[in-house]
Tab-separated table of C-alpha atoms in Angstrom:
chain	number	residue	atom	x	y	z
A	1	UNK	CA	29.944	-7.073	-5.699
A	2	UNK	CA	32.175	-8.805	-3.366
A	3	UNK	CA	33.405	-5.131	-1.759
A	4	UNK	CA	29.660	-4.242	-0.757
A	5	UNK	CA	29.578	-7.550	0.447
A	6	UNK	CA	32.371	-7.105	2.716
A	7	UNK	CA	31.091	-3.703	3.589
A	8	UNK	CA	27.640	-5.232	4.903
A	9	UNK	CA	29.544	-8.521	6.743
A	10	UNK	CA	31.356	-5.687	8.564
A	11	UNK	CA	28.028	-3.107	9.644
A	12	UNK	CA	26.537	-6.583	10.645
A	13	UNK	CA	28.965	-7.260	13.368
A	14	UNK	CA	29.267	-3.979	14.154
A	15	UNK	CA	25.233	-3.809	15.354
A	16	UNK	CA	25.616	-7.450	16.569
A	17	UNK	CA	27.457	-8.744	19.330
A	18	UNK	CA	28.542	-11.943	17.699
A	19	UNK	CA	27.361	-13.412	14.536
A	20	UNK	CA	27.681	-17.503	13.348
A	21	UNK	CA	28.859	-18.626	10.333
A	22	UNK	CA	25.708	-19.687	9.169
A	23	UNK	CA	23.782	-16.059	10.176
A	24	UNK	CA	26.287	-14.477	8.256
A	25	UNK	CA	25.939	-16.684	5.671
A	26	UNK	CA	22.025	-16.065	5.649
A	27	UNK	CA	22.377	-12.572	5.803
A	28	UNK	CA	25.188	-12.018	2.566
A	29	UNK	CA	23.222	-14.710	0.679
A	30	UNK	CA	26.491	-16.668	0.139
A	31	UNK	CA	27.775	-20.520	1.440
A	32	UNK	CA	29.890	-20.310	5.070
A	33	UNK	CA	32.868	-21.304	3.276
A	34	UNK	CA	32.610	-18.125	1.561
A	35	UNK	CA	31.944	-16.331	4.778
A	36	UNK	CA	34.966	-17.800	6.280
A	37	UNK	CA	36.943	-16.473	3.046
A	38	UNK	CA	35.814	-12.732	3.091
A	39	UNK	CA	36.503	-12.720	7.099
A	40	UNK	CA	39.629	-13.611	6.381
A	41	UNK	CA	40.006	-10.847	3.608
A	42	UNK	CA	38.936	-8.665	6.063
A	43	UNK	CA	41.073	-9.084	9.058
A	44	UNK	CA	43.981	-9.061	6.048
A	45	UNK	CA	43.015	-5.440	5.103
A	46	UNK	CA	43.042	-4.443	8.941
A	47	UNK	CA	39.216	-4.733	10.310
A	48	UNK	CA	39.931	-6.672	13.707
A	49	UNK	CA	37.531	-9.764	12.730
A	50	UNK	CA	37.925	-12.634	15.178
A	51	UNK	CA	36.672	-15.927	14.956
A	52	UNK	CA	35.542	-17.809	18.066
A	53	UNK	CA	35.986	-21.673	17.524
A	54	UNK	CA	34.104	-24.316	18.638
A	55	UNK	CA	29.803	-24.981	18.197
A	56	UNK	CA	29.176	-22.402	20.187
A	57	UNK	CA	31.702	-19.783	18.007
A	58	UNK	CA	31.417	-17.192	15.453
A	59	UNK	CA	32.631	-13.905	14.657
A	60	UNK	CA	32.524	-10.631	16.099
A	61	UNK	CA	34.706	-7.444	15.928
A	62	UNK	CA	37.233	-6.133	18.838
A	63	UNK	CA	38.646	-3.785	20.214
A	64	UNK	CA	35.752	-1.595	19.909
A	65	UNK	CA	35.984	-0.667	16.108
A	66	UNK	CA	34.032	1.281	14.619
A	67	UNK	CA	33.933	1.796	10.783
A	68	UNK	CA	32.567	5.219	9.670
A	69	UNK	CA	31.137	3.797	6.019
A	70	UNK	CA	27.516	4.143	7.729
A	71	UNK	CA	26.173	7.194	5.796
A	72	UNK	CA	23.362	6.672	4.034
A	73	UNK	CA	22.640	7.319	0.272
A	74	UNK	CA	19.926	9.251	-1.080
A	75	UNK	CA	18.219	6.054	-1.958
A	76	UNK	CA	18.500	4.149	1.060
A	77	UNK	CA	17.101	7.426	3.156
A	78	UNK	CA	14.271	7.417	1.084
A	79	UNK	CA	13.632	3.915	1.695
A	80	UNK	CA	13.911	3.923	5.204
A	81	UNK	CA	11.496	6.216	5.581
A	82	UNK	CA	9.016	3.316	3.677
A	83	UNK	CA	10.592	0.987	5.945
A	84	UNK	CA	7.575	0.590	7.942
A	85	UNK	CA	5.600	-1.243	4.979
A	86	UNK	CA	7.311	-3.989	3.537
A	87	UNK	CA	5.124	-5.687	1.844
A	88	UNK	CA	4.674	-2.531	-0.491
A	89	UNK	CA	8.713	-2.017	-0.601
A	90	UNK	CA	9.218	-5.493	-1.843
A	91	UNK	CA	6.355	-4.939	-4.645
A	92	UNK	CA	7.883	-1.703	-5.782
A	93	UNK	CA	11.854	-3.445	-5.578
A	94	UNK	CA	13.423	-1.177	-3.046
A	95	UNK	CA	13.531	-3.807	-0.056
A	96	UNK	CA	17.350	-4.316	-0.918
A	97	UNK	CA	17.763	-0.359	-0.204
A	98	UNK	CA	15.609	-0.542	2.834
A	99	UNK	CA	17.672	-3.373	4.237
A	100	UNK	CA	20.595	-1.485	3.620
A	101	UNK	CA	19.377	1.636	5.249
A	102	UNK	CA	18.007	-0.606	7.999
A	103	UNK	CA	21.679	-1.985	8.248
A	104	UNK	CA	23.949	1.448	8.210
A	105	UNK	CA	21.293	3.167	10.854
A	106	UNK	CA	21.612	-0.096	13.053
A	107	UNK	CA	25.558	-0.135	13.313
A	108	UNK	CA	25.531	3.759	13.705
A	109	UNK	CA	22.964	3.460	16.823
A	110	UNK	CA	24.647	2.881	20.335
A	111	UNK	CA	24.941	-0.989	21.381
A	112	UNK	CA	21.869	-0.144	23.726
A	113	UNK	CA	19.400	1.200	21.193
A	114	UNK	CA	20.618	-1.383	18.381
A	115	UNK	CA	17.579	-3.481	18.948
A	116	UNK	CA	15.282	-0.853	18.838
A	117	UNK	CA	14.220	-1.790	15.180
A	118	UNK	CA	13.367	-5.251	16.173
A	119	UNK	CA	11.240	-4.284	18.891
A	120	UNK	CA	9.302	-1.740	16.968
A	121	UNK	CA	8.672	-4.542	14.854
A	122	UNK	CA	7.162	-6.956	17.399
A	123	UNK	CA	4.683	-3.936	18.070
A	124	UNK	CA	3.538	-2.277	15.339
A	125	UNK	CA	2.882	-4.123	11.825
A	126	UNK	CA	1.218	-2.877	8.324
A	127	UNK	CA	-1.004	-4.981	6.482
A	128	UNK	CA	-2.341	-3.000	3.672
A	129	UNK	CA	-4.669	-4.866	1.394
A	130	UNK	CA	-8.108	-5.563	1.827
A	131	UNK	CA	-9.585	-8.659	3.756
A	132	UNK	CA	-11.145	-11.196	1.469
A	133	UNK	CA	-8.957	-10.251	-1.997
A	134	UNK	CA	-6.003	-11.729	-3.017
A	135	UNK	CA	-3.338	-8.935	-3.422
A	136	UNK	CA	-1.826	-9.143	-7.179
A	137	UNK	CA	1.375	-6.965	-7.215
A	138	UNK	CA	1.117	-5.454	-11.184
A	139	UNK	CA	3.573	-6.349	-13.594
A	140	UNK	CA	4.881	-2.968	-14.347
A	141	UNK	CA	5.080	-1.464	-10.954
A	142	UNK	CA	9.047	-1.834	-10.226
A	143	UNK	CA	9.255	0.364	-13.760
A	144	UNK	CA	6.481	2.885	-12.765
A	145	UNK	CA	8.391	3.286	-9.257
A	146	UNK	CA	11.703	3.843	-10.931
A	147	UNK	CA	10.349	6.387	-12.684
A	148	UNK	CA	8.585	8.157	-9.741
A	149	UNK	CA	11.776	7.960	-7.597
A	150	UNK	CA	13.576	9.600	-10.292
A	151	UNK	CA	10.996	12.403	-11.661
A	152	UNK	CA	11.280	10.742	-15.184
A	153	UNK	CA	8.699	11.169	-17.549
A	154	UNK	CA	7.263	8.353	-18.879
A	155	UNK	CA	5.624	6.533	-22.173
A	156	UNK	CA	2.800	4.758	-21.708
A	157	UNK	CA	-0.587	2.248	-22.624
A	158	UNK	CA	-3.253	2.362	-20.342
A	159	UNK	CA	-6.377	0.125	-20.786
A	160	UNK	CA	-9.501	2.359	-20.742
A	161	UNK	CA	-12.357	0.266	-21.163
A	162	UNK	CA	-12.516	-1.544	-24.177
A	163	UNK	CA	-10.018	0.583	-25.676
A	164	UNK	CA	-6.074	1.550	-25.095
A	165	UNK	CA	-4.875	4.918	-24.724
A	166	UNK	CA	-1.464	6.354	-24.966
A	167	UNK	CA	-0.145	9.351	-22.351
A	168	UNK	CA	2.856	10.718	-21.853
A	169	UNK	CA	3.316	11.251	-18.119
A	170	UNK	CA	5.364	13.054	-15.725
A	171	UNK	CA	5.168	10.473	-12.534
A	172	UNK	CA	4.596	12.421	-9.242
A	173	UNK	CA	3.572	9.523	-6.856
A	174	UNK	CA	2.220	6.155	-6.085
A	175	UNK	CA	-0.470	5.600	-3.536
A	176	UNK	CA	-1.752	1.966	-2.149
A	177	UNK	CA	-5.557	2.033	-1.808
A	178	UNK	CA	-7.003	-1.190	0.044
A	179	UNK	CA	-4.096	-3.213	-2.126
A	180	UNK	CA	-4.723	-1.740	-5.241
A	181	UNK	CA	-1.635	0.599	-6.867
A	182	UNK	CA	-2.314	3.741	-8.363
A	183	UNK	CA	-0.272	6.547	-9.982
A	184	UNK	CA	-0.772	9.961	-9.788
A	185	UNK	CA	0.795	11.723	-12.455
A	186	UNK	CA	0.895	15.172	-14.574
A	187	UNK	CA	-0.576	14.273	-18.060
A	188	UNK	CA	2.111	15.840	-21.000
A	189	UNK	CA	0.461	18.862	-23.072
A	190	UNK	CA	-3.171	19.141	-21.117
A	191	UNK	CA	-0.643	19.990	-17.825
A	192	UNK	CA	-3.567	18.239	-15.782
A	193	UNK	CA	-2.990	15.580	-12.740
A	194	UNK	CA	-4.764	12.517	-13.518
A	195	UNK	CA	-5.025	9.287	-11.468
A	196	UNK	CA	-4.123	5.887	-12.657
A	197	UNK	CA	-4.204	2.244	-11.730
A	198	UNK	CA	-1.088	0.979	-12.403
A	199	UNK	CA	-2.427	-2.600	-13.033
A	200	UNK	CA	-4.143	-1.640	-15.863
A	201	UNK	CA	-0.929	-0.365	-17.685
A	202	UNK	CA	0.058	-2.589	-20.695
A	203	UNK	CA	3.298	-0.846	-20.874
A	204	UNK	CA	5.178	1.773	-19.699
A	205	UNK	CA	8.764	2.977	-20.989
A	206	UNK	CA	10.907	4.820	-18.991
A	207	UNK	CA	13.892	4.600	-21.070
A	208	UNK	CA	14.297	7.273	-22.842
A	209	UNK	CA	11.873	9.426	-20.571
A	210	UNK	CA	13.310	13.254	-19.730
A	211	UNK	CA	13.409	14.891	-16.221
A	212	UNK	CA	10.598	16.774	-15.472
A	213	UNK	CA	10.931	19.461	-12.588
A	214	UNK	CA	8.623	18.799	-9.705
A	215	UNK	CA	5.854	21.555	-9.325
A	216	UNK	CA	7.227	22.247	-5.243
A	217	UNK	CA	3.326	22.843	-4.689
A	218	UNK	CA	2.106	19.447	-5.240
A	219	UNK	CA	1.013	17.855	-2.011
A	220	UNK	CA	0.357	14.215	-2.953
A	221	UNK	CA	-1.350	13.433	0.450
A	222	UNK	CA	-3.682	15.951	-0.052
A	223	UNK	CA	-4.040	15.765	-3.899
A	224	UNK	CA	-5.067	11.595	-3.281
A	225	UNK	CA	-7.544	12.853	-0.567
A	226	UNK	CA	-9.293	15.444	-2.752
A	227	UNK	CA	-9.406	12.917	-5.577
A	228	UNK	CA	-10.395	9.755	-3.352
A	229	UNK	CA	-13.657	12.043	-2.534
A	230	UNK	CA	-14.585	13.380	-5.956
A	231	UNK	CA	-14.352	9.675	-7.238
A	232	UNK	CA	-16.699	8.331	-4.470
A	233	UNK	CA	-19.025	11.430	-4.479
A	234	UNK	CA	-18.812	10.640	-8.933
A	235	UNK	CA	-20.363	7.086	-8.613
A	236	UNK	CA	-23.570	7.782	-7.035
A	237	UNK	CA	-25.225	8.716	-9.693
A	238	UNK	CA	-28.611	7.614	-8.493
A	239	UNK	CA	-30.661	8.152	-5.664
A	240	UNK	CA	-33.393	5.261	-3.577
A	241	UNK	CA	-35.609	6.439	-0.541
A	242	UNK	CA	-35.917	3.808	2.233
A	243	UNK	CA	-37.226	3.327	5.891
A	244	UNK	CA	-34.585	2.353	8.233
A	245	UNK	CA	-34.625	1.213	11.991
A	246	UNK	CA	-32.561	2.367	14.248
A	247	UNK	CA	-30.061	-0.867	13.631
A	248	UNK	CA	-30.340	-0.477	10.220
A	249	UNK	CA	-28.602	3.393	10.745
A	250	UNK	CA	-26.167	1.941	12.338
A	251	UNK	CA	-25.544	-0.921	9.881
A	252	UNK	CA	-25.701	1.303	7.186
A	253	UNK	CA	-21.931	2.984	6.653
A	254	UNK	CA	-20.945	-0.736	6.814
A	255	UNK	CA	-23.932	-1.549	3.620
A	256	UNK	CA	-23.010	1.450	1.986
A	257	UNK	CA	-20.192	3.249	2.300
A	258	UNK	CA	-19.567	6.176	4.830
A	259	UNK	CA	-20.093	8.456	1.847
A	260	UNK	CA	-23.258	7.583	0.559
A	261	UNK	CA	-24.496	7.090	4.307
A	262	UNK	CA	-23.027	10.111	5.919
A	263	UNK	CA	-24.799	12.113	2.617
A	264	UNK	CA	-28.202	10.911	3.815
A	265	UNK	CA	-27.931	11.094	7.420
A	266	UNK	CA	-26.761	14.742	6.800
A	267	UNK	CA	-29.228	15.666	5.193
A	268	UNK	CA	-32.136	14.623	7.357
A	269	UNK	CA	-30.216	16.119	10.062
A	270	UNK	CA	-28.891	14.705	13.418
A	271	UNK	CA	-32.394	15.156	15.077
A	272	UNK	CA	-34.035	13.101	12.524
A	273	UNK	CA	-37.701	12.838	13.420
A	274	UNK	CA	-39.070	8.997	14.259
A	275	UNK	CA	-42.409	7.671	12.223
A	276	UNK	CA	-44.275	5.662	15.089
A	277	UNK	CA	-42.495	2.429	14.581
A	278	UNK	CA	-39.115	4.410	15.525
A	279	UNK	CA	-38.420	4.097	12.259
A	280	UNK	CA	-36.091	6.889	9.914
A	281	UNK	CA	-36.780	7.864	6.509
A	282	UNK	CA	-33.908	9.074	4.839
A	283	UNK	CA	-32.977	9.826	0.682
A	284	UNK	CA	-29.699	7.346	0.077
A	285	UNK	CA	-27.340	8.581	-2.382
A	286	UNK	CA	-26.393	5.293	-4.629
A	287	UNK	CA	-24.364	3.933	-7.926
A	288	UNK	CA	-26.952	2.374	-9.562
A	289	UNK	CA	-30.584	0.509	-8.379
A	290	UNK	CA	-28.511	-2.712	-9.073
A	291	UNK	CA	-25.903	-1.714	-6.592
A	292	UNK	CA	-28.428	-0.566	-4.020
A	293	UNK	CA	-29.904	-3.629	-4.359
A	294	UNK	CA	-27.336	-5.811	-3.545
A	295	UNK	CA	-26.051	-3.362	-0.454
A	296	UNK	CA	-29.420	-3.158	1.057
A	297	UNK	CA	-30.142	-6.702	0.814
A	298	UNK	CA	-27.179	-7.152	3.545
A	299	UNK	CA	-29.829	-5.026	5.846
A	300	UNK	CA	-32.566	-7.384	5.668
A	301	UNK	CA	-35.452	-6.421	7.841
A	302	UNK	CA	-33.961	-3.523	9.007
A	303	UNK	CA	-34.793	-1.492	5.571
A	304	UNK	CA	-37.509	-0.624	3.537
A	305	UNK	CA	-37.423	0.611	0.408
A	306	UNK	CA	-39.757	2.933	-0.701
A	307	UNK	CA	-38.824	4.303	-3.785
A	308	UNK	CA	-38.306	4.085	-6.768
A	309	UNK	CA	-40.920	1.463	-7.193
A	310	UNK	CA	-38.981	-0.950	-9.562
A	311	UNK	CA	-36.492	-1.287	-6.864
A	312	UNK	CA	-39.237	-1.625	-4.035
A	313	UNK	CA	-41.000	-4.428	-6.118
A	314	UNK	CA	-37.670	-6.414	-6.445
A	315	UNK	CA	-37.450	-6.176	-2.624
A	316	UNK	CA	-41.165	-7.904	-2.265
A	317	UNK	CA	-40.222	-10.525	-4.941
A	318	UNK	CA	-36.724	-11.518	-2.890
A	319	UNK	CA	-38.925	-11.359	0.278
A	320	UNK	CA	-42.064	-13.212	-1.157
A	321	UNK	CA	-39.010	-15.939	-2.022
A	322	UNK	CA	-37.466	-16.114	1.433
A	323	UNK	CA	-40.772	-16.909	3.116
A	324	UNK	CA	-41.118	-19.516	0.731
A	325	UNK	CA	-37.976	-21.495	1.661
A	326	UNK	CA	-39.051	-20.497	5.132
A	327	UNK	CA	-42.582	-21.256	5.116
A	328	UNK	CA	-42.877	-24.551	7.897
């Protein structure tokens, strides 16, 4: 514990200048008076720490030393190249390995590029999860990630419904959709890749899992993009034909989806013909007539349903209503 310590205090001075008592302090996690204990353990075993007095002092390495423990292990370098979205690295536990990674690339830069993290930074910024939710990070993630990282197979209960299942799994990777987790991972026996959210894992044992061996085919960007699409084209399960103006075509990949919209507009065809009014008909792809429902009804006057009927008659009821609470 207290030699990585010492290890970090010295890459910290080495990509800084000059640090305080109370940065270094910050930084290790530890009281100044322990700070001014391990610089003095250092300068003992030979690493040129000097301490500037005063309030304006601190320490700082001479002499232009460099130390050469700055090569990364296979952990960090993975994590570094997450680096960029921290909110996901703290949920899955590998922000200590980023930091260090962070750290050991920093004091191995020249004293002219050693900012060049920082100002990256102050540029360019992450924020995964959807506006309007709360992001919940699950329980079981840090385990699930392990496993992943280490192509361990793992045991475990995944809520289905009303029911539980149990799968063995070979973990190939972890995808964050709109700040929701989800595995994607080679089911045991069947052979098949499946996709799972990880939040709905009851438990998950990695214990006592096996390696598996990696099929070297397996593209997971591509695999999650393939899979994204079958799932979106796999709800819309229904189909509603409405009238739409020309604000309500543009409103509608914003109502709808850009899957269920860019299905319709396709297949009227770019050169859509107008009715009189300037108006579009098009056949809208759809979950159910309750979900249509409720997207539509964020058109207002720019749509008109037209079939089926039940749905249409709903519409007249909800606009009978309005001009009710409207009526002078």
């Amino acid at each position: 514990m207290r030699a990585a310590r010492l290890i970090k205090m010295v890459l910290l001075l080495q990509s800084r200048p000059a640090m305080t008592a109370a940065e270094l302090a910050r930084e290790l996690e530890v009281s100044e008076r322990t700070v001014t204990r391990d610089a003095q353990a250092l300068s003992e075993a030979g690493v040129p720490v000097y301490a500037d007095r005063g309030r304006a002092g601190g320490y700082r390495l001479v002499g232009g030393y460099r130390t050469r423990l700055t090569g990364l292990d296979r952990g960090e370098a993975e994590a570094l190249f997450l680096s960029g979205v921290p909110g996901a690295l703290r949920e899955m536990g590998l922000q200590d390995a980023a930091s260090a990674a962070r750290l050991k690339v920093s004091a191995a830069l020249l004293p002219s590029l050693r900012d060049a993290s920082r100002t990256a930074a102050q540029r360019f910024h992450l924020d995964a999860p959807d506006w309007f939710r709360e992001p919940r990070t699950p329980e079981l993630l840090p385990s699930v990630a392990e496993a992943v990282w280490d192509d361990r197979r793992i045991t475990a209960r995944y809520r289905r419904g009303e029911e539980e299942v149990a799968r063995e799994l070979e973990p190939y990777g972890l995808v964050l959709k709109a700040g929701g987790w989800y595995l994607c991972a080679r089911v045991v026996g069947p052979g098949s890749f499946r996709v799972y959210r990880v939040d709905r894992f009851s438990a998950v044992d990695a214990g006592a899992g096996k390696r598996f061996e990696r099929d070297g085919d397996f593209d997971l960007p591509a695999f999650w993009e393939e899979r994204a699409a079958q799932f979106a084209r796999s709800v819309l399960r229904a189909e509603v034909v409405v009238r739409l103006s020309e604000e309500g075509l543009r409103r509608l990949p914003h109502a709808v989806g850009p899957v269920p919209a860019r299905a319709a507009l396709e297949a009227v065809g770019a050169a859509a013909g107008r009715d009189g009014s300037g108006w579009v008909t098009v056949t809208l792809p759809v979950e159910s007539e309750e979900v249509a429902h409720t997207q539509l009804t964020a058109l207002g006057p720019e749509v008109e349903v037209l079939a089926p009927e039940a749905l249409r008659a709903r519409f007249a009821r909800d606009a009978e209503r309005l001009a009710a609470l409207y009526r002078p």
